[in-house]
PDB file of C-alpha atoms in Angstrom:
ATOM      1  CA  UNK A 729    -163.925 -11.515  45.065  1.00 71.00           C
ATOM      2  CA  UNK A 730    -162.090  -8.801  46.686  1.00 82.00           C
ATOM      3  CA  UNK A 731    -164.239  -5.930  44.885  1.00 90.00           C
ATOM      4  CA  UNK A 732    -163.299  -2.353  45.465  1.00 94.00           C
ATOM      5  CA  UNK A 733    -166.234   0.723  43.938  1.00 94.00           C
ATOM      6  CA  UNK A 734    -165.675   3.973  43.859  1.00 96.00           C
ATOM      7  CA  UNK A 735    -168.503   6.383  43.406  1.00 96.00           C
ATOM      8  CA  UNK A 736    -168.528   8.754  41.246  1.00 96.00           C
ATOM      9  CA  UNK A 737    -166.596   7.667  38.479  1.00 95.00           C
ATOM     10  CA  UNK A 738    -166.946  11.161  37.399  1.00 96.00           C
ATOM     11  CA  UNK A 739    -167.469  14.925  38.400  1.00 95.00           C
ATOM     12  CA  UNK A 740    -167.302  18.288  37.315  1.00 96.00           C
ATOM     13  CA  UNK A 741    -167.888  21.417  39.238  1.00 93.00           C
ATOM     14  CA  UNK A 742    -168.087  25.196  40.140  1.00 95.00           C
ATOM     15  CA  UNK A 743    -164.706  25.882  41.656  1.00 95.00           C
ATOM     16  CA  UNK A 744    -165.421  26.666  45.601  1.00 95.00           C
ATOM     17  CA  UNK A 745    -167.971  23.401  46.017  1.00 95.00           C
ATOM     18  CA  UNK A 746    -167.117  20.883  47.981  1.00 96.00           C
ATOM     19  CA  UNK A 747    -166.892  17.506  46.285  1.00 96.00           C
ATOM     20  CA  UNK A 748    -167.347  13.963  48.207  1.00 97.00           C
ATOM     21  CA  UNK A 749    -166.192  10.885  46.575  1.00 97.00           C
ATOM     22  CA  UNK A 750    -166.870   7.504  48.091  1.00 97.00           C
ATOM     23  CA  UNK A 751    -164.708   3.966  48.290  1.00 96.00           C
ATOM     24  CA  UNK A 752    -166.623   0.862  49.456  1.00 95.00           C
ATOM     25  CA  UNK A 753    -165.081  -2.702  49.985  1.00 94.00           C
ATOM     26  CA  UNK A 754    -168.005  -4.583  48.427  1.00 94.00           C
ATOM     27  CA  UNK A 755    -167.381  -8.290  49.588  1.00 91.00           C
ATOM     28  CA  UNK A 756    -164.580  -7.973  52.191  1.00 92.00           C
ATOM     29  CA  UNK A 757    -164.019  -5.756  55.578  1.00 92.00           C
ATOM     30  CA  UNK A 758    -161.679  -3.176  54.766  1.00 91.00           C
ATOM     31  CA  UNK A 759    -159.194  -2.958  57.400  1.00 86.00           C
ATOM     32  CA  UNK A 760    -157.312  -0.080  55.805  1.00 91.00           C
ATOM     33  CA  UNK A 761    -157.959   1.990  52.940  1.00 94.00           C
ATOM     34  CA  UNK A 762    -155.791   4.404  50.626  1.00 95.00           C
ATOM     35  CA  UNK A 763    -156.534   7.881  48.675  1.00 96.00           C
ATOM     36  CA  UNK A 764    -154.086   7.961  45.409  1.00 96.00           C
ATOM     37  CA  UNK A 765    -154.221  10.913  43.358  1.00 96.00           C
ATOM     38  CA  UNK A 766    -153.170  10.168  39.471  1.00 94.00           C
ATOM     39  CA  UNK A 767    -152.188  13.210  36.885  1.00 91.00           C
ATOM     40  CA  UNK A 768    -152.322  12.281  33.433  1.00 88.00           C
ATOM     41  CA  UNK A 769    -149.553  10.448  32.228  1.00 86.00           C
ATOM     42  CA  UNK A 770    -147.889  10.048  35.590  1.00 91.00           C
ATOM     43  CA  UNK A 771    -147.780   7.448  38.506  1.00 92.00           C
ATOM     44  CA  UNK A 772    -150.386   7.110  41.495  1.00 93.00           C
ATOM     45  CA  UNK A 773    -149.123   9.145  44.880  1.00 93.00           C
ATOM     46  CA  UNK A 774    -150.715   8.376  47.753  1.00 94.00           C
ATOM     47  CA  UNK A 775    -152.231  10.935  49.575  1.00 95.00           C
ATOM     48  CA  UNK A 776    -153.496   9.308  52.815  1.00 94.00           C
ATOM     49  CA  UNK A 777    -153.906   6.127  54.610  1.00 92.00           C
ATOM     50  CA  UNK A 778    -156.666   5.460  56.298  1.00 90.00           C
ATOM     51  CA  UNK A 779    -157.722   2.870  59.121  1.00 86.00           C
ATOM     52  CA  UNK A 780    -161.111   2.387  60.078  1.00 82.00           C
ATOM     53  CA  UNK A 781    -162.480   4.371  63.541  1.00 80.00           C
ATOM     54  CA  UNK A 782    -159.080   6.312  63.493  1.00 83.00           C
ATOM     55  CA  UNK A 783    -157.898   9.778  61.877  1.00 86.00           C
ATOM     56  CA  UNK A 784    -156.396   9.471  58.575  1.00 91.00           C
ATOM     57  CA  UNK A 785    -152.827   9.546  58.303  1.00 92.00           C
ATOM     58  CA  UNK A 786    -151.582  12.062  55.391  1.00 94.00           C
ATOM     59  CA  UNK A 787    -148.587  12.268  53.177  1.00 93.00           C
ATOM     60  CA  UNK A 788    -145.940  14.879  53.204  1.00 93.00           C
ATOM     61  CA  UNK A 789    -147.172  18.102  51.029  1.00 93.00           C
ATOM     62  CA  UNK A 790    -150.964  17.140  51.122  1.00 95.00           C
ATOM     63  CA  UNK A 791    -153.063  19.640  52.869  1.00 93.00           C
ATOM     64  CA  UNK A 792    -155.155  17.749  55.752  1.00 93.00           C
ATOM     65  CA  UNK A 793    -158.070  20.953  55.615  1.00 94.00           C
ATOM     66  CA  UNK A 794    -158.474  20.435  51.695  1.00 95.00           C
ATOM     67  CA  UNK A 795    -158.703  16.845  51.519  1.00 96.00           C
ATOM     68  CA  UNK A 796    -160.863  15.002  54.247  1.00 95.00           C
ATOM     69  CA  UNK A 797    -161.528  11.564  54.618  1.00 94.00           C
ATOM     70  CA  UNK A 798    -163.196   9.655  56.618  1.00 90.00           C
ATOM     71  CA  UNK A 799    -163.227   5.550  57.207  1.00 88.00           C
ATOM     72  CA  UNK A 800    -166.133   5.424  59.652  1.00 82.00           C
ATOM     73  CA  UNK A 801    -166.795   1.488  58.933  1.00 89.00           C
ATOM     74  CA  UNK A 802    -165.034  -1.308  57.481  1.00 90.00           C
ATOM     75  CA  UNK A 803    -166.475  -1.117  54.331  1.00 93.00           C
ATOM     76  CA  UNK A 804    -166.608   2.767  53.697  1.00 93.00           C
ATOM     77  CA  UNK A 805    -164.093   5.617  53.410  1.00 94.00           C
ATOM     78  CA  UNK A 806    -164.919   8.788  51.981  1.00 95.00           C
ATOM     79  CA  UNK A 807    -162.761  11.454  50.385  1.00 97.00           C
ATOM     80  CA  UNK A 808    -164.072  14.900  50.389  1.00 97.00           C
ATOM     81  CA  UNK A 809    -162.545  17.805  48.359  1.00 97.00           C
ATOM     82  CA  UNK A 810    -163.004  20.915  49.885  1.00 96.00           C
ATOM     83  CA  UNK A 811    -163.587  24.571  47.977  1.00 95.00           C
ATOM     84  CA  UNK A 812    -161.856  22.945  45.087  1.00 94.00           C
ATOM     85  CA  UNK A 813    -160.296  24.386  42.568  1.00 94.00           C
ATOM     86  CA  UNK A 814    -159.306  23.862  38.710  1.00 95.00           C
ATOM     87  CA  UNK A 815    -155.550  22.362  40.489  1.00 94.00           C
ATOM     88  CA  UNK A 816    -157.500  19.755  42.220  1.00 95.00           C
ATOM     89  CA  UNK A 817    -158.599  18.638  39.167  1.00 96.00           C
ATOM     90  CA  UNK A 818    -157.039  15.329  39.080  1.00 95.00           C
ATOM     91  CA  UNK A 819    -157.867  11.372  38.257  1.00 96.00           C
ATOM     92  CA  UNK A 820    -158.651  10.534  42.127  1.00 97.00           C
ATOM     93  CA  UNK A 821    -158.079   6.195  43.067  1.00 96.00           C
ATOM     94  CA  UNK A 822    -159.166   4.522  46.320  1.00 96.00           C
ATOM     95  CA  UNK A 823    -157.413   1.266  47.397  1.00 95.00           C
ATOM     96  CA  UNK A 824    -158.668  -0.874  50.152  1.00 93.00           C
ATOM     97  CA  UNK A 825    -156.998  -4.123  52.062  1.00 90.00           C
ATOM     98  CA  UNK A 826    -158.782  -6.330  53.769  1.00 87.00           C
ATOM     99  CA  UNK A 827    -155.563  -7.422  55.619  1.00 84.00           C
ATOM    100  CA  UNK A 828    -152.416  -5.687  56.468  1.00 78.00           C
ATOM    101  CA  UNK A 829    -150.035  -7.768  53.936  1.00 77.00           C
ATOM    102  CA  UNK A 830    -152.687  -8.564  52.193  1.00 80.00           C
ATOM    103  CA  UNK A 831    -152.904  -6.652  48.368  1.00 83.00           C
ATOM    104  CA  UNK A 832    -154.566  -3.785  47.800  1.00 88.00           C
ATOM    105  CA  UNK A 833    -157.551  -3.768  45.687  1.00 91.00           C
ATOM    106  CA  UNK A 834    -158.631  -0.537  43.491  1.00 93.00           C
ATOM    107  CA  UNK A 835    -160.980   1.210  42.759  1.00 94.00           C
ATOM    108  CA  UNK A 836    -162.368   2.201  39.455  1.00 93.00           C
ATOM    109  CA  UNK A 837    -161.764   5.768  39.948  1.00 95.00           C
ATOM    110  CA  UNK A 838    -163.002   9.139  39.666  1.00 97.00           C
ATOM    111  CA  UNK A 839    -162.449  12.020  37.270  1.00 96.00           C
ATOM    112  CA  UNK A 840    -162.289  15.389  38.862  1.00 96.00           C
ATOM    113  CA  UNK A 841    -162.779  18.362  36.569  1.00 96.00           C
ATOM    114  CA  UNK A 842    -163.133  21.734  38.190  1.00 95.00           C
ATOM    115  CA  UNK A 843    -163.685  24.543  35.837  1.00 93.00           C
TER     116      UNK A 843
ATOM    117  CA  UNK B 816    -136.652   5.278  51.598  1.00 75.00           C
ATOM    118  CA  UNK B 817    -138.100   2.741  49.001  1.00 85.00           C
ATOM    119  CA  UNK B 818    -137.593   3.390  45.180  1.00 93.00           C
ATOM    120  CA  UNK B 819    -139.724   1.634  42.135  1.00 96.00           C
ATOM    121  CA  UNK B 820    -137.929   2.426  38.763  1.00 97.00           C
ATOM    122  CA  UNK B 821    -139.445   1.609  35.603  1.00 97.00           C
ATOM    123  CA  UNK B 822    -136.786   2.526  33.242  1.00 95.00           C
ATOM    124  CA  UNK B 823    -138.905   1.591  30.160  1.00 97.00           C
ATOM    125  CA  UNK B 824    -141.615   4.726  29.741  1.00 96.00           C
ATOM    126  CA  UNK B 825    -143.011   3.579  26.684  1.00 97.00           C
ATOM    127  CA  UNK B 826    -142.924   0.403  24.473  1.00 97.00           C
ATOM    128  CA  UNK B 827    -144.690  -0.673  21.222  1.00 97.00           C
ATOM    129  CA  UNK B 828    -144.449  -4.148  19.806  1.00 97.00           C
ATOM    130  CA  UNK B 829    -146.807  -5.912  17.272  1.00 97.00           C
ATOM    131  CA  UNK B 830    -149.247  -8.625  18.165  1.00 97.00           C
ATOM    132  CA  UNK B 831    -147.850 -12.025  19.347  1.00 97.00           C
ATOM    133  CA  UNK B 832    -144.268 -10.835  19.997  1.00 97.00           C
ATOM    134  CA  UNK B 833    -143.255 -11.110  23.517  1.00 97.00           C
ATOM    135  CA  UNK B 834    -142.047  -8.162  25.040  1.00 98.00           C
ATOM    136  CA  UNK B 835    -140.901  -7.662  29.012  1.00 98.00           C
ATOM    137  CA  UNK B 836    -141.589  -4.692  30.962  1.00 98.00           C
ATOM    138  CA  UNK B 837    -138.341  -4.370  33.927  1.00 98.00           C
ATOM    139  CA  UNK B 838    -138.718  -3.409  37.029  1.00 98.00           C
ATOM    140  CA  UNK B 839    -135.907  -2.412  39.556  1.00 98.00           C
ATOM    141  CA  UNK B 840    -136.316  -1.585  42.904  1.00 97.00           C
ATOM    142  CA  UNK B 841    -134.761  -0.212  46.344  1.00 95.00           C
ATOM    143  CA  UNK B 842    -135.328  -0.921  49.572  1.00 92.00           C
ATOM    144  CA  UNK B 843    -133.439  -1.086  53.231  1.00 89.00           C
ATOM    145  CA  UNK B 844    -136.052  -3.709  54.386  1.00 88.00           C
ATOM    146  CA  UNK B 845    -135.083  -7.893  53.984  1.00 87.00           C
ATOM    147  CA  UNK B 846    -139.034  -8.388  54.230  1.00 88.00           C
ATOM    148  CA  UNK B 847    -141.070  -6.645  51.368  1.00 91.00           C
ATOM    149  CA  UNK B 848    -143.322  -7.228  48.747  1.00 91.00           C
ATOM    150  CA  UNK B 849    -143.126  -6.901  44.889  1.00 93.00           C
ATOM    151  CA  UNK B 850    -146.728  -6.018  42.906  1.00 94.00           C
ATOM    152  CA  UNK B 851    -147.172  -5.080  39.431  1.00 96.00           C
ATOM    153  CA  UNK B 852    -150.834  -3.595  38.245  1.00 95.00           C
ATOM    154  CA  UNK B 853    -152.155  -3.265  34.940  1.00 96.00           C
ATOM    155  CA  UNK B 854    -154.185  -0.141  34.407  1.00 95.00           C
ATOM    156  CA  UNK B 855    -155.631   0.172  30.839  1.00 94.00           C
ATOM    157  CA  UNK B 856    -157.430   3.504  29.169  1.00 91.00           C
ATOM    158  CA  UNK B 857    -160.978   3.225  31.420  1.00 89.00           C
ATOM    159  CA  UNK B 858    -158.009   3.844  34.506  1.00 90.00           C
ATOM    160  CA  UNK B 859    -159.145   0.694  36.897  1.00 89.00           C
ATOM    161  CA  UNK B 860    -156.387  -0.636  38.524  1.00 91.00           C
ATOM    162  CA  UNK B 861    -156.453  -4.479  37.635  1.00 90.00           C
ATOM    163  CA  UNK B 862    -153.714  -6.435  40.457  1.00 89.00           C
ATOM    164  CA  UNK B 863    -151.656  -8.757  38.316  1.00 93.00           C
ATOM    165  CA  UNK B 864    -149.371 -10.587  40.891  1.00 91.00           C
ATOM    166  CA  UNK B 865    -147.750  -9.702  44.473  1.00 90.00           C
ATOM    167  CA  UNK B 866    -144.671 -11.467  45.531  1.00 90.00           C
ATOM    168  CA  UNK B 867    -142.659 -11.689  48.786  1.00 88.00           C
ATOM    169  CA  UNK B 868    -139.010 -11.160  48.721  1.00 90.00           C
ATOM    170  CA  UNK B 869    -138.543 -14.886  50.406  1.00 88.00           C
ATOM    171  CA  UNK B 870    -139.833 -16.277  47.683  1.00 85.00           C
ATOM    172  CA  UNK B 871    -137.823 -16.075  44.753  1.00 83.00           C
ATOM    173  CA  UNK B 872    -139.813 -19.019  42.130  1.00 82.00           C
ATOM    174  CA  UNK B 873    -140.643 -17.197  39.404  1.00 84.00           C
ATOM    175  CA  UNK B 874    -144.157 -17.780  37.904  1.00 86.00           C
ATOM    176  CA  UNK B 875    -146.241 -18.100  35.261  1.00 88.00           C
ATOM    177  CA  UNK B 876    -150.060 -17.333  35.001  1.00 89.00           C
ATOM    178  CA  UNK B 877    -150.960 -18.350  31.295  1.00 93.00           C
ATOM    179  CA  UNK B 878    -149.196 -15.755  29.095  1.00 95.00           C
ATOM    180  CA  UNK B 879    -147.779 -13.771  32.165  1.00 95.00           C
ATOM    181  CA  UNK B 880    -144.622 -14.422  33.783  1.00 95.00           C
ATOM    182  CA  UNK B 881    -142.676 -12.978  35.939  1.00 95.00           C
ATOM    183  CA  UNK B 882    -138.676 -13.135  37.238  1.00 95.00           C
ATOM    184  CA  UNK B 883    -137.560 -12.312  40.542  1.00 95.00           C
ATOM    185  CA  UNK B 884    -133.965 -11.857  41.124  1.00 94.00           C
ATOM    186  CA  UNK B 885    -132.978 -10.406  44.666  1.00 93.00           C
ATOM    187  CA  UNK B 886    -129.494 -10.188  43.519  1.00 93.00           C
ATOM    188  CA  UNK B 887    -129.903  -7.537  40.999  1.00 95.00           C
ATOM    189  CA  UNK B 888    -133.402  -6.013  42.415  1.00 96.00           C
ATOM    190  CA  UNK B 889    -135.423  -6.893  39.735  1.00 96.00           C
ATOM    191  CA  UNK B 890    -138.641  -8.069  39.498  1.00 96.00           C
ATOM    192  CA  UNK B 891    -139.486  -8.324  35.499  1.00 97.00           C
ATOM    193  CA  UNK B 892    -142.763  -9.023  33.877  1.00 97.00           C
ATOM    194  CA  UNK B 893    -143.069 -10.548  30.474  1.00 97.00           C
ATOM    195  CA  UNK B 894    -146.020 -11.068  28.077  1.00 97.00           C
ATOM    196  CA  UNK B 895    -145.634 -13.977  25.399  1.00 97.00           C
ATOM    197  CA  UNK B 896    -147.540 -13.826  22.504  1.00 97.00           C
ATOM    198  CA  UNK B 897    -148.747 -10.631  23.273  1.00 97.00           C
ATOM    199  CA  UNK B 898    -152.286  -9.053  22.458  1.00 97.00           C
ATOM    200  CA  UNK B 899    -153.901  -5.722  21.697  1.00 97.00           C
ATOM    201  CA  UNK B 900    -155.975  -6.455  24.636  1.00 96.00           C
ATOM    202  CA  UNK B 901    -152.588  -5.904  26.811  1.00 97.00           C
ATOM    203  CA  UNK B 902    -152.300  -2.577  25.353  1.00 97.00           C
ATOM    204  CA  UNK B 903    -152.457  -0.264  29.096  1.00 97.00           C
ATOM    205  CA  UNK B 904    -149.891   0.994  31.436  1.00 97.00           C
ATOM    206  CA  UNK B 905    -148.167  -1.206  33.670  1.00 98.00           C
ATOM    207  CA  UNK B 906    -147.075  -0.422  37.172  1.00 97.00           C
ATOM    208  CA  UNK B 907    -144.668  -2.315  39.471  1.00 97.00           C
ATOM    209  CA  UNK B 908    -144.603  -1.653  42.655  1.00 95.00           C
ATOM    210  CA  UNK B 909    -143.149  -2.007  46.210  1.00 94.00           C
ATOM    211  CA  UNK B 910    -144.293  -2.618  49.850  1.00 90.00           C
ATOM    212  CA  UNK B 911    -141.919  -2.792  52.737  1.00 81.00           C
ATOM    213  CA  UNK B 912    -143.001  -4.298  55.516  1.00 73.00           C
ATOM    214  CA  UNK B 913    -141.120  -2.557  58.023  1.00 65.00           C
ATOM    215  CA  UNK B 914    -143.083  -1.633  61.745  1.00 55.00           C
ATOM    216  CA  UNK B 915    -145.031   1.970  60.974  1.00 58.00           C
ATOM    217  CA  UNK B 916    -144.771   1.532  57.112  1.00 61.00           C
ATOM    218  CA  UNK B 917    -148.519   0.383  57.230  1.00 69.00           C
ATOM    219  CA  UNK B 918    -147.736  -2.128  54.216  1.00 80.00           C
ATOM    220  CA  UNK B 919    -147.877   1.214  52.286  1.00 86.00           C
ATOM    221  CA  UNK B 920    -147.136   1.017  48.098  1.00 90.00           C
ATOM    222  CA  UNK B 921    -144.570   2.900  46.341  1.00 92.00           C
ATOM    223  CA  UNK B 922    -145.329   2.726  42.643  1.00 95.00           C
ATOM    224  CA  UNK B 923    -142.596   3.120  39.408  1.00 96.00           C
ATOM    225  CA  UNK B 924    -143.334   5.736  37.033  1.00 95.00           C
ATOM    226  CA  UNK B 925    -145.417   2.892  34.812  1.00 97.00           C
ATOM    227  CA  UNK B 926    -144.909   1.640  30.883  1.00 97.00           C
ATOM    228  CA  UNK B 927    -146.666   2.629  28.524  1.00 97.00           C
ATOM    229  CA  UNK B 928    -147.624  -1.113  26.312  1.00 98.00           C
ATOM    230  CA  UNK B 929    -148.938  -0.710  23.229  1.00 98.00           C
ATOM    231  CA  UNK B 930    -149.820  -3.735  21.018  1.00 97.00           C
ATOM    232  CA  UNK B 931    -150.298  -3.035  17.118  1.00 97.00           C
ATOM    233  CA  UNK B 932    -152.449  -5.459  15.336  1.00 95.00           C
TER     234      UNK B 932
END
């Protein structure tokens, strides 16, 4: 149970396109789900928090305009990467929790290479 | 603020030693919660064990086990016998559960395991 997929597991792009990546709570309702963002070699920082049929909540430093998500049911958030460039390129996780002290479940991930 | 430290950034050991990866932590809040994750190469996020600070058994899932000492902030995770299939990076981290927090988790910097054959 409990199974988190993220779609695409990987991308690469023109820098300036727009890239959407998707999160989906396969066999639980997702009350809340989370947007890490993973350099290599380094930890996972979360970028955003997201609750279903409400705005996304961001982290300090991450730019609201460049990284949009939305959780518009309670089995789907999407992240979407806006005009991105070769410093987005990043290892991008989703997380999703199907209650709130309940553990959050990941995501396979997705690759992001912008040349 | 909450704090995950991972002192141990890389460790190599060859198969069927035990090894133990620490994990100390900081935190304001009496209620929290204590994960670790194991991510190997492919970069999934696999969710090992979660813990709440009121509970302080320590427990064992076949060769995992894990200590939880509140005194010295340390929740430590130890492989016996280990295997090159536990060869990934392991992450520890911390939830408060504080009112606004949103349950969110603050992760260590991760350890490196390698198992030789």
């Amino acid at each position: 149970g409990a199974v988190v997929s993220q779609h695409p597991s990987w991308v690469i792009c023109k820098s300036g396109t727009s890239v959407k990546i998707e999160c989906r709570s396969l066999d639980f309702q997702a009350t809340t789900m989370f947007w890490y963002r993973q350099f290599p070699k380094q930890s996972l920082m979360l970028m955003a928090t997201s609750n279903e049929g409400s705005k996304a909540t961001y982290e300090q430093g991450v730019e609201k305009d460049k990284f949009l998500i939305n959780h518009a049911s309670l089995t789907l958030s999407t992240l979407t990467v806006t005009s991105a460039h070769p410093e987005d390129s990043s290892f991008y996780i989703c997380s999703a929790r199907g209650t709130l002290r309940g553990p959050q479940h990941f995501g396979d991930g997705t690759r992001l290479s912008i040349l | 603020a909450q704090k995950v430290t991972q002192a141990q950034t890389e460790i190599s050991v060859v198969e069927k030693e035990d090894v133990t990866l620490d994990c100390v932590y900081e935190t304001r809040d009496t209620t929290y919660y204590l994960f670790w994750y194991k991510q190997p190469p492919s970069g999934e996020l696999v969710f090992l064990i979660r813990r709440n600070s009121f509970d302080e058994q320590n427990e064992i899932s076949g060769r995992y086990s894990w200590n939880f000492q509140k005194s010295t902030s340390s929740f430590n995770f130890t492989i016996t016998a280990s295997q090159v299939v536990d060869s990934a990076v392991y992450f520890c981290a911390l939830s408060e559960a504080s009112g606004g927090s949103n349950y969110k988790l603050t992760f260590g910097k991760g350890t490196l395991l390698t198992v030789n054959p």
